[in-house]
């Protein structure tokens, strides 16, 4: 396991990312992650409020924990035990049995654990932190499984239903969970960061496992042309995001997210026809 990632930016005092500070507020200020980027795209005002510590979104801790339960299991025995210990109040009922969501998480684990193709693929270093400068920003990423020698990496994704189509305003069509959750951007950025660090190309794979009973699973590859428009979008949106992040421009409000609803003040009328506009 690599405890610390290399840091190339010498202009400012940057923290060296480690397992302990990867998700810290300080790290989020200094680095952009793909999830932070997506959050800026969705609502700059909410993202800045979150960064400044003035607001926390209501999250669904159980859904998040199920994903982490599965991830930690495939990271290492120690990581999984530490995860169970840390979250035992959420995982176990008073009688000591696991809550149904985590029984289901165990089913998801078993669906992969006894799969030869998965075991063949999921070999390499786990939870690897990678950083690098891309499009004028310093990025951080955490890779579930990195195989430097063979030039590929794998990200484990848990999702409700692998084959469910979701309407996307961005793509103006029905898309899979991969596009909907911005995983193309994530895989594209990670490939770039790895390529810069190791000076060779990397292929991205997604191992998806569903929360259905019994779980569905799929090993997913991505044709490289899909990254082009995604990375162009990152390049296009990034300058404004950085201006908003570092206080050179007031953050836009999306107008309808949890944060915007909470802090909303009426000031004008909207016409009926506008009600369905500009909705993610
Ligand atoms: Zn908003």
Coordinates of C-alpha atoms and ligand atoms in Angstrom, one line a residue:
X1 CA 0.0 0.0 0.0
X2 CA 1.3 3.4 -0.9
X3 CA 0.7 5.8 2.1
X4 CA 1.5 9.0 0.3
X5 CA 1.1 10.4 -3.1
X6 CA 3.6 12.5 -4.9
X7 CA 3.0 16.1 -5.1
X8 CA 4.5 18.2 -7.9
X9 CA 3.1 21.7 -7.2
X10 CA 5.8 23.7 -5.5
X11 CA 4.3 27.1 -5.8
X12 CA 2.2 26.8 -2.7
X13 CA 2.5 24.8 0.4
X14 CA 0.5 21.8 -0.5
X15 CA -0.3 19.0 1.9
X16 CA 0.8 15.6 1.0
X17 CA -2.2 13.4 0.6
X18 CA -2.5 10.3 2.7
X19 CA -5.2 7.9 3.8
X20 CA -5.8 10.1 6.9
X21 CA -6.2 13.5 5.2
X22 CA -7.5 12.5 1.7
X23 CA -11.1 13.4 2.6
X24 CA -10.2 16.4 4.8
X25 CA -11.5 19.9 4.2
X26 CA -8.0 21.1 3.7
X27 CA -7.4 18.6 1.0
X28 CA -10.7 19.6 -0.6
X29 CA -9.5 23.2 -0.7
X30 CA -6.2 22.4 -2.2
X31 CA -7.3 19.7 -4.6
X32 CA -10.2 19.1 -7.0
X33 CA -11.7 15.7 -7.0
X34 CA -14.0 14.4 -9.6
X35 CA -16.9 14.3 -7.2
X36 CA -16.1 17.9 -6.2
X37 CA -16.0 18.9 -9.9
X38 CA -19.4 17.3 -10.4
X39 CA -20.7 19.1 -7.3
X40 CA -19.5 22.5 -8.8
X41 CA -21.2 21.7 -12.0
X42 CA -24.5 20.9 -10.2
X43 CA -24.6 23.9 -7.9
X44 CA -21.6 26.2 -7.2
X45 CA -23.3 28.0 -4.3
X46 CA -24.0 24.7 -2.5
X47 CA -20.5 23.4 -3.2
X48 CA -18.8 26.6 -1.8
X49 CA -21.1 26.5 1.3
X50 CA -20.1 22.9 1.9
X51 CA -16.4 23.7 1.4
X52 CA -16.7 26.7 3.8
X53 CA -18.2 24.4 6.4
X54 CA -21.4 26.4 6.6
X55 CA -23.7 23.7 5.3
X56 CA -24.0 19.9 5.1
X57 CA -26.2 18.1 2.7
X58 CA -28.6 15.6 4.2
X59 CA -27.1 12.4 3.0
X60 CA -28.3 8.8 3.0
X61 CA -25.7 7.3 5.3
X62 CA -26.9 3.7 4.8
X63 CA -26.6 3.8 1.0
X64 CA -23.1 5.3 1.4
X65 CA -22.1 2.7 4.0
X66 CA -23.3 -0.2 1.8
X67 CA -20.9 1.0 -0.9
X68 CA -18.1 1.4 1.6
X69 CA -18.8 -2.0 3.1
X70 CA -18.3 -3.7 -0.2
X71 CA -15.2 -1.5 -1.0
X72 CA -13.4 -2.1 2.3
X73 CA -14.0 -5.9 1.9
X74 CA -12.0 -6.0 -1.3
X75 CA -9.4 -3.6 -0.1
X76 CA -8.1 -5.8 2.7
X77 CA -9.1 -7.8 5.7
X78 CA -7.8 -5.1 8.0
X79 CA -9.6 -2.4 6.2
X80 CA -12.9 -4.2 6.4
X81 CA -12.5 -5.0 10.1
X82 CA -11.6 -1.4 10.8
X83 CA -14.7 -0.3 8.8
X84 CA -17.0 -2.7 10.7
X85 CA -15.6 -1.5 14.0
X86 CA -16.0 2.2 13.1
X87 CA -19.6 1.8 11.9
X88 CA -20.9 -1.0 14.1
X89 CA -23.7 1.2 15.4
X90 CA -25.1 1.6 11.9
X91 CA -24.4 -1.9 10.7
X92 CA -25.6 -4.1 13.6
X93 CA -29.0 -4.2 15.2
X94 CA -29.3 -4.4 19.0
X95 CA -29.5 -8.2 18.9
X96 CA -26.1 -8.3 17.1
X97 CA -27.4 -9.3 13.7
X98 CA -26.6 -7.2 10.7
X99 CA -29.2 -4.9 9.3
X100 CA -30.8 -6.1 6.1
X101 CA -28.9 -3.6 3.9
X102 CA -25.6 -5.2 5.0
X103 CA -26.8 -8.7 4.6
X104 CA -27.5 -7.6 1.1
X105 CA -24.0 -6.1 0.9
X106 CA -22.6 -9.5 1.8
X107 CA -24.6 -11.0 -1.1
X108 CA -23.0 -8.4 -3.4
X109 CA -19.5 -9.3 -2.1
X110 CA -20.1 -13.0 -2.6
X111 CA -21.4 -12.4 -6.1
X112 CA -17.9 -11.1 -6.9
X113 CA -15.8 -13.1 -4.5
X114 CA -16.6 -16.4 -6.2
X115 CA -16.3 -15.0 -9.7
X116 CA -13.2 -16.1 -11.5
X117 CA -13.2 -13.3 -14.0
X118 CA -13.5 -10.7 -11.2
X119 CA -10.6 -12.4 -9.3
X120 CA -8.5 -12.5 -12.4
X121 CA -9.1 -8.8 -13.0
X122 CA -9.1 -7.3 -9.5
X123 CA -5.4 -7.7 -8.9
X124 CA -3.1 -4.8 -8.1
X125 CA -2.7 -2.1 -5.4
X126 CA -5.9 -1.1 -3.6
X127 CA -7.1 2.4 -2.8
X128 CA -4.3 4.1 -4.5
X129 CA -4.1 7.9 -4.2
X130 CA -3.1 9.7 -7.4
X131 CA -2.6 13.4 -7.9
X132 CA -1.6 15.6 -10.8
X133 CA -2.2 18.9 -12.6
X134 CA -4.7 18.8 -15.3
X135 CA -6.3 21.8 -17.1
X136 CA -4.9 24.2 -14.6
X137 CA -6.1 22.5 -11.5
X138 CA -4.5 20.2 -9.0
X139 CA -6.5 17.0 -8.9
X140 CA -6.7 14.1 -6.4
X141 CA -8.2 10.7 -7.1
X142 CA -8.5 7.4 -5.3
X143 CA -8.3 4.3 -7.4
X144 CA -9.9 1.1 -6.1
X145 CA -7.5 -1.3 -7.8
X146 CA -4.4 -0.2 -9.8
X147 CA -2.4 -2.6 -11.9
X148 CA 0.6 -0.6 -13.1
X149 CA 2.4 -3.5 -14.7
X150 CA -0.5 -4.4 -16.9
X151 CA -1.6 -0.8 -17.4
X152 CA -5.1 -0.9 -16.2
X153 CA -7.2 0.1 -13.2
X154 CA -10.6 -1.1 -11.9
X155 CA -13.3 0.9 -10.1
X156 CA -15.9 -1.0 -8.1
X157 CA -19.3 0.5 -8.3
X158 CA -22.4 -0.5 -6.4
X159 CA -25.7 0.6 -8.0
X160 CA -29.4 0.0 -7.8
X161 CA -29.8 -1.7 -11.2
X162 CA -27.0 -1.9 -13.7
X163 CA -29.3 -2.0 -16.7
X164 CA -31.7 0.7 -15.7
X165 CA -31.9 3.6 -18.1
X166 CA -32.1 7.1 -16.7
X167 CA -33.2 10.2 -18.6
X168 CA -30.3 12.7 -18.8
X169 CA -30.7 16.4 -19.6
X170 CA -27.0 16.6 -20.4
X171 CA -27.0 13.8 -23.0
X172 CA -30.6 14.5 -24.1
X173 CA -31.3 10.8 -24.0
X174 CA -31.6 7.8 -21.7
X175 CA -28.2 6.8 -20.3
X176 CA -26.9 4.1 -18.0
X177 CA -25.7 4.7 -14.4
X178 CA -22.2 5.1 -15.8
X179 CA -23.0 8.3 -17.6
X180 CA -25.6 9.4 -15.1
X181 CA -23.2 9.4 -12.2
X182 CA -20.4 11.0 -14.1
X183 CA -18.2 7.9 -14.1
X184 CA -17.0 8.6 -17.6
X185 CA -15.5 11.9 -16.4
X186 CA -14.0 10.0 -13.4
X187 CA -12.4 7.3 -15.5
X188 CA -11.2 9.8 -18.0
X189 CA -9.5 12.0 -15.4
X190 CA -8.0 9.0 -13.6
X191 CA -6.6 7.7 -16.9
X192 CA -5.0 11.1 -17.5
X193 CA -3.5 11.3 -14.0
X194 CA -2.1 7.8 -14.3
X195 CA -0.7 8.4 -17.7
X196 CA 1.1 11.5 -16.5
X197 CA 2.6 9.7 -13.6
X198 CA 3.6 6.5 -15.2
X199 CA 4.2 7.8 -18.8
X200 CA 2.1 5.1 -20.4
X201 CA -1.5 4.6 -21.2
X202 CA -4.0 3.0 -18.8
X203 CA -7.3 1.3 -19.5
X204 CA -10.2 1.8 -17.2
X205 CA -12.6 -0.9 -16.2
X206 CA -15.7 -0.7 -14.0
X207 CA -16.9 -3.7 -12.0
X208 CA -20.5 -3.0 -11.2
X209 CA -22.6 -5.0 -8.7
X210 CA -26.3 -4.2 -8.2
X211 CA -28.2 -4.0 -5.0
X212 CA -30.8 -6.3 -6.3
X213 CA -31.6 -9.7 -4.8
X214 CA -29.8 -11.7 -6.1
X215 CA -27.2 -9.1 -7.2
X216 CA -26.5 -8.5 -10.9
X217 CA -22.9 -7.9 -11.9
X218 CA -21.0 -6.7 -14.9
X219 CA -17.4 -6.1 -16.0
X220 CA -17.6 -2.9 -18.1
X221 CA -15.1 -1.5 -20.5
X222 CA -15.2 2.0 -22.0
X223 CA -14.4 2.8 -25.7
X224 CA -11.8 5.6 -25.6
X225 CA -13.8 8.0 -27.8
X226 CA -16.3 8.4 -25.0
X227 CA -13.7 10.4 -22.9
X228 CA -13.1 13.1 -25.5
X229 CA -16.3 15.1 -25.0
X230 CA -16.2 14.5 -21.3
X231 CA -12.7 15.9 -20.9
X232 CA -13.5 18.8 -23.2
X233 CA -16.4 19.6 -20.9
X234 CA -14.0 19.5 -17.9
X235 CA -11.6 21.8 -19.7
X236 CA -14.4 24.2 -20.6
X237 CA -16.0 24.3 -17.1
X238 CA -12.9 24.4 -15.0
X239 CA -11.7 28.0 -15.3
X240 CA -15.0 29.4 -13.9
X241 CA -15.1 26.7 -11.2
X242 CA -11.7 27.7 -10.0
X243 CA -12.6 31.4 -10.0
X244 CA -15.7 30.6 -7.9
X245 CA -13.7 28.3 -5.6
X246 CA -11.0 30.9 -4.9
X247 CA -13.3 33.9 -4.5
X248 CA -12.7 35.7 -7.7
X249 CA -16.3 35.3 -8.8
X250 CA -19.5 34.9 -6.9
X251 CA -20.9 31.3 -7.0
X252 CA -24.0 30.8 -9.1
X253 CA -27.0 29.2 -7.5
X254 CA -28.7 26.4 -9.3
X255 CA -32.0 27.5 -7.8
X256 CA -33.5 24.1 -6.9
X257 CA -31.1 21.9 -5.0
X258 CA -31.4 21.2 -1.3
X259 CA -29.1 24.2 -0.4
X260 CA -30.8 26.6 -2.8
X261 CA -34.3 25.6 -1.5
X262 CA -33.2 26.1 2.0
X263 CA -31.8 29.5 1.4
X264 CA -34.3 30.7 -1.2
X265 CA -35.9 34.2 -1.1
X266 CA -38.5 35.1 -3.6
X267 CA -37.8 38.3 -5.6
X268 CA -39.7 38.0 -8.9
X269 CA -42.2 36.0 -10.8
X270 CA -41.6 33.1 -13.1
X271 CA -43.9 32.4 -16.1
X272 CA -45.6 29.0 -16.2
X273 CA -43.5 27.9 -19.1
X274 CA -40.3 28.5 -17.2
X275 CA -41.2 26.0 -14.5
X276 CA -39.8 23.1 -16.4
X277 CA -36.7 24.9 -17.6
X278 CA -33.1 24.5 -16.4
X279 CA -33.7 21.4 -14.3
X280 CA -30.9 18.8 -14.0
Ligands
LIG1 ZN1 -28.4 24.8 -5.7

